[in-house]
Amino acid sequence: MSKRIDVSDLNVYYSDFLAVEDVNITLDAKSVTAFIGPSGCGKSTFLRTLNRMHEVIPGARVEGKVLLDGDNLYADGVDPVTVRSQIGMVFQRPNPFPTMSIRDNVLAGVKLNSRRMPKSDADELVEKSLRGANLWNEVKDRLGKPGSGLSGGQQQRLCIARAIAVSPEVILMDEPCSALDPISTLAIEDLINELKDEYTVVIVTHNMQQAARVSDKTAFFNIAGTGKPGKLIEFAETATIFNNPSQKSTEDYVSGRFG
Amino acid sequence: MSIITKPAPKAGTRQAGPGRAGDKVFSGAALGAGVLIVVVLFAVAMFLVIQALPTFSAAPGDITGGKGFASYIFPIVVGTLIAAAIALVIATPIGIAVALFISHYAPRGMARGLGYVVDLLAAIPSVIYGAWGATFLAAQLKVPYQWLADNLGWIPIFGGPASGTGKTILTAGIVLAVMVLPIIASLAREIFLQAPMLHQEAALALGATRWEMIRMAVLPFARGGIISAVMLGLGRALGETMAVALVLSSGPLIASLIRSGNQTIAAEIALDFPEAFGLRLSELIAAGLVLFLITLLVNMVARWIISRHKEFSGAN
């Protein structure tokens, strides 16, 4: 239930503006890859091209290839809806559906595929997903209550439960802890470590310690200046990036000299 | 460093500052506006009640129709509700669809143009709609009405013989629908545009199609707003005078929607008011009071519907 992603010669545009230039990268299955880099360097933009969420913004488009176990996500005739149901996403701010109960939030993605499932199966899936997101014990007595009543960290784990309920191949996380307190952050980081046993996880983070703690490999993105496109500068084992980077700008960034 | 060494302003000095006076002025103005609306509403209600009193104390025989106020008002209340119901049944789905098209489907340039057109529709005076309904629409509807009477005549609401002029309660309802449509469409559009991007993206990221995304993240969010929009539309449909007075050739209450007949409260008041005096005037004002109460009731029901789902509204 996890696939690798190969990106080749990817250019990402907002209308005519080239936001990210010429990315080539391979994200291994059942591993955690972190994207780090200064604000505006295109790491979130690039992440959103991996499940075709980028094109939701009017005028946004992509050139190049993104292969999910060899299948190009941007080939003609590929439905972005299908892509997104295989590649789940967790956002910067927790966004459970406010009009749905905790239970319905977990089942939201499953119900989309209009699979009619018996109540017992649904209950089982809700429990499995919430356990997978380390949230079950906290919410098992109030599954019918609105998801928006949970704390920020719980809401984010609910969003993770919602993402894993549809059994995706890959989970993308866009700064999932930036709106959370340290204890909730720790809970999410523990969870990411467990998720990689089953899923390919890609995480964008501003927090370099977080990247060092959770990821197997790290990609460093940088931007030459305002109005210039972001680029992938260096991609290697996380230990290499933080201890022995080959690029000067990577070393400057991870050692805190800029960004 | 100068920032740190400067003495911090004492907490007490803040109270005398201009911000505090501004607060007072604003809260006073807000309170005044709130009180004013209650006073105006109360004054209108009192006027209606006092002027209507003679009707309620009059002998049943003196009331128009000769059987007391209840049997006078009942047919026109039902007529009002039928006309408004027809208007809403037609205008609500179309209004929501138009609003969704503008907010989520149309390309940006087209959406703007369409938005202007909808707003323009709302600005046309009701007498124009009335004239259009009476002279153009009614004539166009004669043939369809005849067809309805011939083929679906066994359903009481389509009972024949169809009106020869087309000036029926159904025509009036359709004209009202056209008038109410821009209200519902433009309010609903504003609400759909405010649906949080965060939740729309959450739905899309789960693999929702655009329609599924709208059902998951836009419509539930907009639910209260849609009800408010429909209620505002209903308010206009219930109270609309001129268009109905021009379009409908009125008569006693009948079940068929495609024959001449029926009447609404607002049109009855408008048509008879200029020549009314004494008890007849009081009767018409009492009819106005009934319309006032219906509108109040409708709004209260709408509030109740909205509040029932407060916990899941996303406001918490």
Coordinates of C-alpha atoms in Angstrom, one line a residue:
Chain A
M1 CA 0.0 0.0 0.0
S2 CA 2.8 2.4 -0.8
K3 CA 4.4 3.5 -4.0
R4 CA 7.4 5.5 -4.9
I5 CA 7.3 8.8 -6.8
D6 CA 9.8 9.8 -9.5
V7 CA 9.7 13.4 -10.6
S8 CA 11.6 14.4 -13.8
D9 CA 12.1 17.8 -15.3
L10 CA 9.2 19.4 -13.5
N11 CA 8.5 23.1 -14.0
V12 CA 5.6 24.6 -12.0
Y13 CA 3.9 27.8 -13.1
Y14 CA 1.3 30.2 -11.8
S15 CA 0.0 31.6 -15.1
D16 CA 3.3 32.8 -16.8
F17 CA 5.3 33.0 -13.6
L18 CA 7.7 30.1 -13.2
A19 CA 7.5 29.2 -9.4
V20 CA 9.6 26.1 -9.3
E21 CA 12.2 25.1 -11.9
D22 CA 13.5 21.8 -13.1
V23 CA 12.9 19.4 -10.2
N24 CA 14.3 15.9 -10.5
I25 CA 13.8 13.8 -7.4
T26 CA 12.8 10.3 -6.3
L27 CA 10.8 9.7 -3.2
D28 CA 11.2 6.2 -1.9
A29 CA 8.2 4.0 -0.8
K30 CA 7.8 3.4 2.9
S31 CA 10.0 6.3 3.9
V32 CA 9.7 9.8 5.1
T33 CA 11.1 12.6 2.9
A34 CA 11.3 16.1 4.3
F35 CA 11.3 19.3 2.2
I36 CA 13.1 22.2 3.9
G37 CA 14.0 25.7 2.7
P38 CA 13.3 29.3 3.3
S39 CA 9.8 30.8 2.9
G40 CA 8.7 31.3 -0.7
C41 CA 11.2 28.8 -2.1
G42 CA 8.4 26.7 -3.7
K43 CA 8.5 23.6 -1.4
S44 CA 4.8 23.7 -0.7
T45 CA 4.0 24.5 -4.3
F46 CA 6.1 21.6 -5.4
L47 CA 4.4 19.3 -2.8
R48 CA 1.0 20.3 -4.2
T49 CA 2.0 19.2 -7.7
L50 CA 2.5 15.6 -6.4
N51 CA -1.3 15.1 -6.0
R52 CA -2.4 17.6 -8.6
M53 CA -3.8 20.1 -6.0
H54 CA -1.6 22.8 -7.5
E55 CA -4.0 23.1 -10.5
V56 CA -6.9 24.0 -8.2
I57 CA -5.6 27.6 -8.3
P58 CA -6.8 29.4 -11.4
G59 CA -4.0 29.7 -14.0
A60 CA -1.7 27.2 -12.2
R61 CA -0.1 24.6 -14.4
V62 CA 2.8 22.1 -14.6
E63 CA 5.3 20.9 -17.2
G64 CA 7.2 17.6 -16.8
K65 CA 6.5 14.2 -15.3
V66 CA 5.5 12.9 -12.0
L67 CA 5.5 9.1 -12.0
L68 CA 3.7 7.1 -9.3
D69 CA 5.3 3.6 -9.6
G70 CA 5.9 4.4 -13.3
D71 CA 2.4 5.9 -14.1
N72 CA 2.6 9.5 -15.1
L73 CA 0.1 11.5 -13.0
Y74 CA 0.1 14.2 -15.7
A75 CA -0.5 11.9 -18.6
D76 CA -3.4 12.7 -20.9
G77 CA -6.7 11.2 -19.7
V78 CA -5.6 10.9 -16.0
D79 CA -8.3 12.3 -13.8
P80 CA -7.0 14.5 -11.0
V81 CA -9.8 13.2 -8.8
T82 CA -8.4 9.6 -9.0
V83 CA -4.9 10.9 -8.3
R84 CA -6.0 12.7 -5.2
S85 CA -7.8 9.6 -3.9
Q86 CA -4.5 7.7 -4.1
I87 CA -2.3 10.5 -2.7
G88 CA -3.7 11.9 0.5
M89 CA -2.9 15.3 1.9
V90 CA -2.7 16.9 5.3
F91 CA -2.7 20.7 5.4
Q92 CA -1.0 23.4 7.4
R93 CA -4.1 24.3 9.4
P94 CA -6.2 21.5 10.7
N95 CA -9.3 21.4 8.5
P96 CA -11.9 18.8 9.6
F97 CA -15.3 19.5 8.1
P98 CA -17.1 21.6 10.7
T99 CA -20.5 20.4 9.7
M100 CA -19.6 16.7 10.2
S101 CA -19.2 14.6 13.3
I102 CA -15.8 13.0 14.1
R103 CA -17.1 9.7 12.7
D104 CA -18.3 11.3 9.5
N105 CA -15.1 13.2 9.1
V106 CA -13.1 10.0 9.1
L107 CA -15.6 8.4 6.6
A108 CA -15.8 11.5 4.4
G109 CA -13.3 10.3 1.8
V110 CA -14.6 6.7 1.8
K111 CA -18.2 7.8 1.2
L112 CA -17.0 9.8 -1.8
N113 CA -16.3 6.6 -3.8
S114 CA -20.0 6.0 -3.1
R115 CA -19.1 2.7 -1.7
R116 CA -22.1 1.6 0.3
M117 CA -20.6 0.0 3.4
P118 CA -22.5 -1.8 6.1
K119 CA -22.4 0.0 9.5
S120 CA -20.2 -2.6 11.1
D121 CA -17.6 -2.2 8.4
A122 CA -17.8 1.6 8.7
D123 CA -17.4 1.3 12.5
E124 CA -14.3 -0.9 12.0
L125 CA -12.8 1.5 9.5
V126 CA -13.4 4.5 11.8
E127 CA -11.7 2.7 14.7
K128 CA -8.8 1.5 12.6
S129 CA -8.2 4.9 11.1
L130 CA -8.5 6.7 14.4
R131 CA -6.2 4.2 16.0
G132 CA -3.8 4.7 13.1
A133 CA -3.8 8.4 13.9
N134 CA -3.3 7.8 17.7
L135 CA -6.6 9.5 18.3
W136 CA -9.0 6.6 19.2
N137 CA -8.6 6.7 22.9
E138 CA -9.3 10.4 23.1
V139 CA -12.4 10.5 21.0
K140 CA -14.0 7.0 21.1
D141 CA -16.7 8.2 23.5
R142 CA -17.7 11.2 21.4
L143 CA -17.7 10.1 17.8
G144 CA -21.0 11.8 17.1
K145 CA -19.7 15.2 18.2
P146 CA -18.5 17.8 15.8
G147 CA -14.8 17.5 14.8
S148 CA -14.4 21.3 15.2
G149 CA -14.8 20.8 19.0
L150 CA -11.4 19.1 19.3
S151 CA -8.1 20.8 20.2
G152 CA -5.9 21.9 17.3
G153 CA -3.6 18.9 17.7
Q154 CA -6.5 16.4 17.9
Q155 CA -8.1 18.1 14.8
Q156 CA -4.8 17.6 12.9
R157 CA -4.7 13.9 13.9
L158 CA -8.4 13.7 12.8
C159 CA -7.3 15.0 9.4
I160 CA -4.6 12.3 9.3
A161 CA -7.2 9.7 10.2
R162 CA -9.4 11.0 7.4
A163 CA -6.5 10.8 5.0
I164 CA -5.5 7.2 5.9
A165 CA -9.1 6.0 5.9
V166 CA -9.1 5.9 2.1
S167 CA -5.9 3.8 2.1
P168 CA -3.7 6.1 0.0
E169 CA -0.4 5.1 -1.5
V170 CA 1.3 8.3 -0.4
I171 CA 0.6 10.9 2.3
L172 CA 1.6 14.5 1.7
M173 CA 1.9 16.8 4.7
D174 CA 2.2 20.6 4.3
E175 CA 3.7 22.0 7.5
P176 CA 1.4 19.8 9.5
C177 CA 2.7 21.0 12.9
S178 CA 3.1 24.7 12.3
A179 CA -0.2 25.6 13.9
L180 CA 0.3 23.3 16.9
D181 CA 1.9 23.4 20.3
P182 CA 5.0 21.4 21.2
I183 CA 3.1 18.5 22.8
S184 CA 0.7 18.1 19.8
T185 CA 3.7 18.4 17.5
L186 CA 5.4 15.5 19.3
A187 CA 2.3 13.4 18.9
I188 CA 2.2 14.1 15.2
E189 CA 5.9 13.3 14.8
D190 CA 5.5 10.0 16.6
L191 CA 2.6 9.3 14.3
I192 CA 4.7 10.1 11.2
N193 CA 7.3 7.5 12.4
E194 CA 4.5 4.9 12.6
L195 CA 3.0 5.9 9.2
K196 CA 6.1 5.2 7.3
D197 CA 5.7 1.5 8.0
E198 CA 2.8 1.5 5.6
Y199 CA 2.9 4.7 3.6
T200 CA 5.2 6.9 1.6
V201 CA 5.3 10.1 3.6
V202 CA 6.4 13.5 2.3
I203 CA 6.5 16.4 4.7
V204 CA 7.2 20.1 4.2
T205 CA 8.5 21.7 7.3
H206 CA 10.0 25.0 8.4
N207 CA 11.4 23.3 11.5
M208 CA 14.8 21.8 10.7
Q209 CA 14.9 19.9 14.0
Q210 CA 11.6 18.3 12.9
A211 CA 13.1 17.3 9.6
A212 CA 16.1 15.8 11.3
R213 CA 13.9 13.9 13.8
V214 CA 11.3 12.4 11.4
S215 CA 12.8 12.0 7.9
D216 CA 15.0 9.5 6.2
K217 CA 15.9 11.8 3.4
T218 CA 15.8 15.5 3.1
A219 CA 15.4 17.8 0.1
F220 CA 16.7 21.4 0.4
F221 CA 14.9 24.0 -1.8
N222 CA 16.1 27.5 -2.3
I223 CA 15.4 30.7 -4.2
A224 CA 17.9 33.0 -5.8
G225 CA 15.8 36.1 -5.1
T226 CA 12.3 37.5 -5.3
G227 CA 10.7 36.8 -8.6
K228 CA 13.1 34.0 -9.4
P229 CA 12.0 30.4 -9.5
G230 CA 12.6 28.1 -6.6
K231 CA 15.0 25.2 -7.2
L232 CA 15.9 21.9 -5.6
I233 CA 19.4 22.5 -4.4
E234 CA 20.3 19.3 -2.7
F235 CA 18.7 15.9 -1.9
A236 CA 20.3 13.3 0.2
E237 CA 20.1 11.2 3.4
T238 CA 18.9 13.4 6.2
A239 CA 22.1 12.8 8.2
T240 CA 24.2 13.9 5.2
I241 CA 22.1 17.1 4.6
F242 CA 22.5 18.2 8.2
N243 CA 26.1 17.0 8.9
N244 CA 27.9 17.0 5.6
P245 CA 26.0 18.8 2.9
S246 CA 27.7 19.1 -0.5
Q247 CA 26.3 22.6 -1.3
K248 CA 27.4 25.8 0.4
S249 CA 23.9 27.2 0.6
T250 CA 22.5 24.0 2.2
E251 CA 25.2 24.3 4.9
D252 CA 24.4 27.9 5.4
Y253 CA 20.7 27.2 5.8
V254 CA 20.9 24.2 8.1
S255 CA 23.5 25.9 10.3
G256 CA 21.1 28.8 10.6
R257 CA 23.1 31.4 8.7
F258 CA 20.1 32.5 6.7
G259 CA 16.4 31.7 6.2
Chain B
M1 CA 17.5 50.3 22.7
S2 CA 15.4 53.4 23.0
I3 CA 12.3 51.3 22.9
I4 CA 13.2 49.4 26.0
T5 CA 14.4 52.4 28.0
K6 CA 11.3 54.5 27.3
P7 CA 8.9 54.3 30.3
A8 CA 5.8 52.3 29.5
P9 CA 2.6 54.3 29.5
K10 CA 0.6 53.7 32.7
A11 CA -2.4 51.4 32.4
G12 CA -4.6 54.1 33.8
T13 CA -3.8 56.7 31.1
R14 CA -5.4 54.5 28.4
Q15 CA -8.9 55.2 29.7
A16 CA -8.7 58.9 29.0
G17 CA -7.4 58.3 25.4
P18 CA -9.5 59.0 22.3
G19 CA -9.9 55.3 21.7
R20 CA -12.1 55.1 24.8
A21 CA -14.4 57.9 23.7
G22 CA -14.6 56.2 20.2
D23 CA -15.7 53.1 22.0
K24 CA -18.5 54.9 23.8
V25 CA -19.7 56.7 20.7
F26 CA -19.8 53.5 18.8
S27 CA -21.5 51.4 21.5
G28 CA -24.0 54.3 21.9
A29 CA -24.7 54.4 18.1
A30 CA -25.1 50.6 18.0
L31 CA -27.5 50.6 20.9
G32 CA -29.4 53.5 19.4
A33 CA -29.8 51.7 16.1
G34 CA -30.9 48.5 17.9
V35 CA -33.5 50.4 20.0
L36 CA -34.7 52.3 16.9
I37 CA -35.5 49.2 15.0
V38 CA -37.5 47.7 17.9
V39 CA -39.4 51.0 18.3
V40 CA -40.3 51.3 14.6
L41 CA -41.4 47.6 14.5
F42 CA -43.5 48.2 17.7
A43 CA -45.0 51.4 16.3
V44 CA -46.0 49.6 13.1
A45 CA -47.5 46.8 15.0
M46 CA -49.4 49.1 17.3
F47 CA -50.7 51.1 14.3
L48 CA -51.9 47.9 12.7
V49 CA -53.6 46.6 15.8
I50 CA -55.3 49.9 16.8
Q51 CA -56.6 50.5 13.2
A52 CA -57.7 46.9 12.8
L53 CA -59.6 46.8 16.1
P54 CA -63.0 47.9 14.7
T55 CA -62.9 44.9 12.4
F56 CA -62.6 42.4 15.2
S57 CA -65.4 44.0 17.2
A58 CA -67.8 44.5 14.2
A59 CA -70.8 42.3 13.7
P60 CA -70.0 39.4 11.3
G61 CA -72.6 40.6 8.9
D62 CA -71.0 43.9 8.4
I63 CA -67.7 42.4 7.2
T64 CA -67.1 42.0 3.5
G65 CA -68.6 38.7 2.5
G66 CA -71.1 38.9 5.4
K67 CA -69.6 36.0 7.4
G68 CA -67.1 37.6 9.7
F69 CA -63.4 38.4 9.5
A70 CA -62.1 34.8 9.5
S71 CA -64.0 33.7 6.5
Y72 CA -63.0 37.0 4.7
I73 CA -59.3 36.7 5.4
F74 CA -58.9 32.9 5.0
P75 CA -59.1 32.8 1.1
I76 CA -56.6 35.7 0.6
V77 CA -54.2 34.2 3.2
V78 CA -54.3 30.9 1.3
G79 CA -53.9 32.8 -2.0
T80 CA -50.9 34.7 -0.6
L81 CA -49.3 31.5 0.6
I82 CA -49.9 29.7 -2.7
A83 CA -48.4 32.5 -4.8
A84 CA -45.4 32.7 -2.5
A85 CA -45.0 28.9 -2.5
I86 CA -45.0 28.8 -6.3
A87 CA -42.5 31.5 -6.4
L88 CA -40.1 29.8 -3.9
V89 CA -40.5 26.3 -5.5
I90 CA -39.4 27.8 -8.8
A91 CA -36.8 30.4 -7.6
T92 CA -35.0 28.5 -4.8
P93 CA -33.4 25.7 -6.9
I94 CA -32.7 28.0 -9.9
G95 CA -31.3 30.7 -7.6
I96 CA -29.0 28.3 -5.9
A97 CA -27.9 26.8 -9.2
V98 CA -27.2 30.3 -10.6
A99 CA -25.3 31.3 -7.5
L100 CA -23.2 28.1 -7.6
F101 CA -22.5 28.6 -11.3
I102 CA -21.3 32.1 -10.7
S103 CA -19.2 31.2 -7.6
H104 CA -17.7 27.8 -8.6
Y105 CA -18.2 26.9 -12.2
A106 CA -18.1 30.0 -14.5
P107 CA -14.7 31.3 -15.7
R108 CA -13.8 34.5 -13.8
G109 CA -14.7 37.0 -16.4
M110 CA -18.0 35.5 -17.2
A111 CA -18.8 35.1 -13.5
R112 CA -18.4 38.9 -13.0
G113 CA -20.6 39.8 -15.9
L114 CA -23.3 37.3 -14.8
G115 CA -23.1 38.7 -11.3
Y116 CA -23.8 42.2 -12.6
V117 CA -26.8 40.9 -14.6
V118 CA -28.3 39.2 -11.5
D119 CA -27.9 42.3 -9.4
L120 CA -29.5 44.4 -12.2
L121 CA -32.5 42.1 -12.2
A122 CA -33.0 42.9 -8.5
A123 CA -33.0 46.6 -9.3
I124 CA -35.9 46.5 -11.7
P125 CA -39.1 48.0 -10.2
S126 CA -41.9 45.6 -9.5
V127 CA -44.3 47.5 -11.7
I128 CA -42.2 46.6 -14.7
Y129 CA -42.3 43.0 -13.8
G130 CA -46.1 43.3 -13.3
A131 CA -46.5 44.9 -16.8
W132 CA -44.3 42.3 -18.4
G133 CA -46.2 39.5 -16.6
A134 CA -49.6 40.9 -17.6
T135 CA -49.0 41.8 -21.2
F136 CA -46.3 39.3 -22.3
L137 CA -46.0 36.3 -20.0
A138 CA -49.7 35.7 -19.5
A139 CA -50.4 35.6 -23.2
Q140 CA -47.5 33.1 -23.7
L141 CA -48.8 30.9 -21.0
K142 CA -52.3 30.5 -22.4
V143 CA -51.4 27.5 -24.6
P144 CA -49.4 25.6 -21.9
Y145 CA -52.3 26.1 -19.5
Q146 CA -54.7 24.7 -22.0
W147 CA -52.5 21.7 -22.4
L148 CA -52.3 21.3 -18.7
A149 CA -56.1 21.4 -18.4
D150 CA -56.5 18.9 -21.2
N151 CA -53.9 16.4 -20.1
L152 CA -53.5 16.8 -16.3
G153 CA -56.9 18.2 -15.6
W154 CA -57.7 15.3 -13.2
I155 CA -55.2 16.8 -10.8
P156 CA -57.2 19.5 -8.9
I157 CA -54.5 22.2 -9.2
F158 CA -54.6 21.9 -13.0
G159 CA -58.4 21.7 -13.2
G160 CA -60.0 23.3 -16.3
P161 CA -61.3 25.3 -18.0
A162 CA -58.0 27.1 -18.4
S163 CA -58.0 30.9 -18.2
G164 CA -58.5 32.6 -21.5
T165 CA -56.2 35.4 -20.6
G166 CA -53.5 33.5 -18.8
K167 CA -53.8 35.9 -15.8
T168 CA -53.8 33.2 -13.1
I169 CA -52.3 32.6 -9.7
L170 CA -49.7 30.4 -11.4
T171 CA -48.7 33.3 -13.7
A172 CA -48.5 35.6 -10.7
G173 CA -46.3 33.0 -8.9
I174 CA -44.0 32.7 -11.9
V175 CA -43.6 36.5 -12.1
L176 CA -42.9 36.5 -8.3
A177 CA -40.3 33.8 -8.9
V178 CA -38.5 35.9 -11.4
M179 CA -38.6 38.8 -8.9
V180 CA -37.3 36.7 -6.0
L181 CA -34.7 34.9 -8.0
P182 CA -32.1 37.7 -8.0
I183 CA -32.4 38.1 -4.2
I184 CA -31.8 34.4 -3.6
A185 CA -29.1 34.2 -6.3
S186 CA -27.1 37.2 -5.2
L187 CA -27.2 36.4 -1.4
A188 CA -26.4 32.7 -2.0
R189 CA -23.5 33.7 -4.3
E190 CA -22.0 35.9 -1.6
I191 CA -22.2 33.0 0.9
F192 CA -20.8 30.4 -1.5
L193 CA -17.9 32.7 -2.2
Q194 CA -17.2 32.8 1.6
A195 CA -17.0 29.1 2.0
P196 CA -13.6 28.5 3.5
M197 CA -10.9 27.5 0.9
L198 CA -9.4 25.3 3.7
H199 CA -12.4 22.9 3.7
Q200 CA -12.8 23.0 -0.1
E201 CA -9.2 22.0 -0.5
A202 CA -9.7 19.3 2.2
A203 CA -12.5 17.8 0.1
L204 CA -10.6 18.0 -3.2
A205 CA -7.5 16.4 -1.5
L206 CA -9.7 13.4 -0.5
G207 CA -10.5 12.9 -4.2
A208 CA -13.8 14.7 -4.4
T209 CA -15.1 15.9 -7.7
R210 CA -16.2 19.5 -7.9
W211 CA -19.8 18.7 -7.2
E212 CA -18.8 16.4 -4.3
M213 CA -16.6 19.2 -3.0
I214 CA -19.5 21.6 -3.1
R215 CA -21.8 19.1 -1.3
M216 CA -19.2 18.5 1.4
A217 CA -17.6 21.8 2.0
V218 CA -19.8 24.6 0.4
L219 CA -23.5 23.7 0.8
P220 CA -23.2 22.6 4.5
F221 CA -21.3 25.8 5.3
A222 CA -23.9 27.9 3.4
R223 CA -26.9 26.2 4.8
G224 CA -27.9 28.9 7.2
G225 CA -27.2 31.6 4.6
I226 CA -29.3 29.8 2.0
I227 CA -32.3 29.6 4.4
S228 CA -31.9 33.3 5.2
A229 CA -31.7 34.1 1.5
V230 CA -34.9 32.1 0.8
M231 CA -36.6 33.8 3.7
L232 CA -35.8 37.2 2.4
G233 CA -37.1 36.1 -1.0
L234 CA -40.2 34.8 0.7
G235 CA -40.6 38.1 2.5
R236 CA -40.6 39.8 -0.9
A237 CA -43.0 37.3 -2.4
L238 CA -45.5 37.6 0.5
G239 CA -45.5 41.3 0.4
E240 CA -45.3 42.0 -3.3
T241 CA -48.2 44.1 -4.3
M242 CA -47.9 45.8 -7.7
A243 CA -46.8 42.8 -9.8
V244 CA -49.6 40.6 -8.4
A245 CA -52.2 43.3 -8.7
L246 CA -51.3 43.7 -12.4
V247 CA -50.9 40.1 -13.3
L248 CA -53.6 38.3 -11.4
S249 CA -57.3 38.6 -12.4
S250 CA -58.5 37.9 -8.9
G251 CA -61.5 36.1 -7.7
P252 CA -62.6 33.7 -5.0
L253 CA -60.4 30.9 -3.6
I254 CA -60.2 28.0 -6.0
A255 CA -57.9 24.9 -6.1
S256 CA -57.0 25.3 -9.8
L257 CA -53.8 27.3 -10.4
I258 CA -54.6 27.8 -14.1
R259 CA -58.0 29.5 -13.8
S260 CA -58.8 33.1 -13.0
G261 CA -59.3 33.5 -9.3
N262 CA -57.6 33.7 -5.9
Q263 CA -56.2 36.8 -4.5
T264 CA -53.2 37.8 -2.3
I265 CA -53.4 40.0 0.8
A266 CA -51.0 42.6 -0.6
A267 CA -52.7 42.9 -3.9
E268 CA -56.1 43.1 -2.2
I269 CA -54.9 46.0 0.0
A270 CA -53.4 47.8 -3.0
L271 CA -56.4 47.5 -5.2
D272 CA -59.1 48.4 -2.6
F273 CA -57.3 50.9 -0.4
P274 CA -57.8 54.0 -2.5
E275 CA -61.6 53.7 -2.3
A276 CA -61.9 52.2 1.2
F277 CA -63.2 54.1 4.2
G278 CA -64.6 53.3 7.6
L279 CA -64.9 49.6 8.4
R280 CA -63.6 48.5 5.0
L281 CA -60.4 50.4 5.7
S282 CA -60.1 48.8 9.0
E283 CA -60.6 45.4 7.4
L284 CA -57.8 46.0 5.0
I285 CA -55.5 47.1 7.8
A286 CA -56.4 43.9 9.7
A287 CA -55.5 42.0 6.6
G288 CA -52.1 43.8 6.7
L289 CA -51.8 42.8 10.3
V290 CA -52.3 39.2 9.3
L291 CA -49.6 39.4 6.6
F292 CA -47.3 41.0 9.3
L293 CA -47.9 38.0 11.6
I294 CA -47.4 35.5 8.8
T295 CA -44.0 37.1 7.9
L296 CA -43.0 37.1 11.6
L297 CA -43.9 33.5 12.0
V298 CA -42.0 32.5 8.8
N299 CA -38.9 34.3 10.1
M300 CA -39.1 32.7 13.5
V301 CA -39.4 29.2 11.9
A302 CA -36.4 30.0 9.8
R303 CA -34.3 31.1 12.8
W304 CA -35.3 27.9 14.6
I305 CA -34.3 25.7 11.6
I306 CA -30.9 27.5 11.5
S307 CA -30.3 27.2 15.3
R308 CA -31.1 23.5 15.3
H309 CA -27.8 22.7 13.7
K310 CA -25.7 25.4 15.5
E311 CA -23.3 22.8 17.0
F312 CA -22.3 21.7 13.5
S313 CA -22.3 25.2 11.9
G314 CA -18.6 25.6 12.2
A315 CA -19.1 28.8 14.3
N316 CA -17.5 27.1 17.4

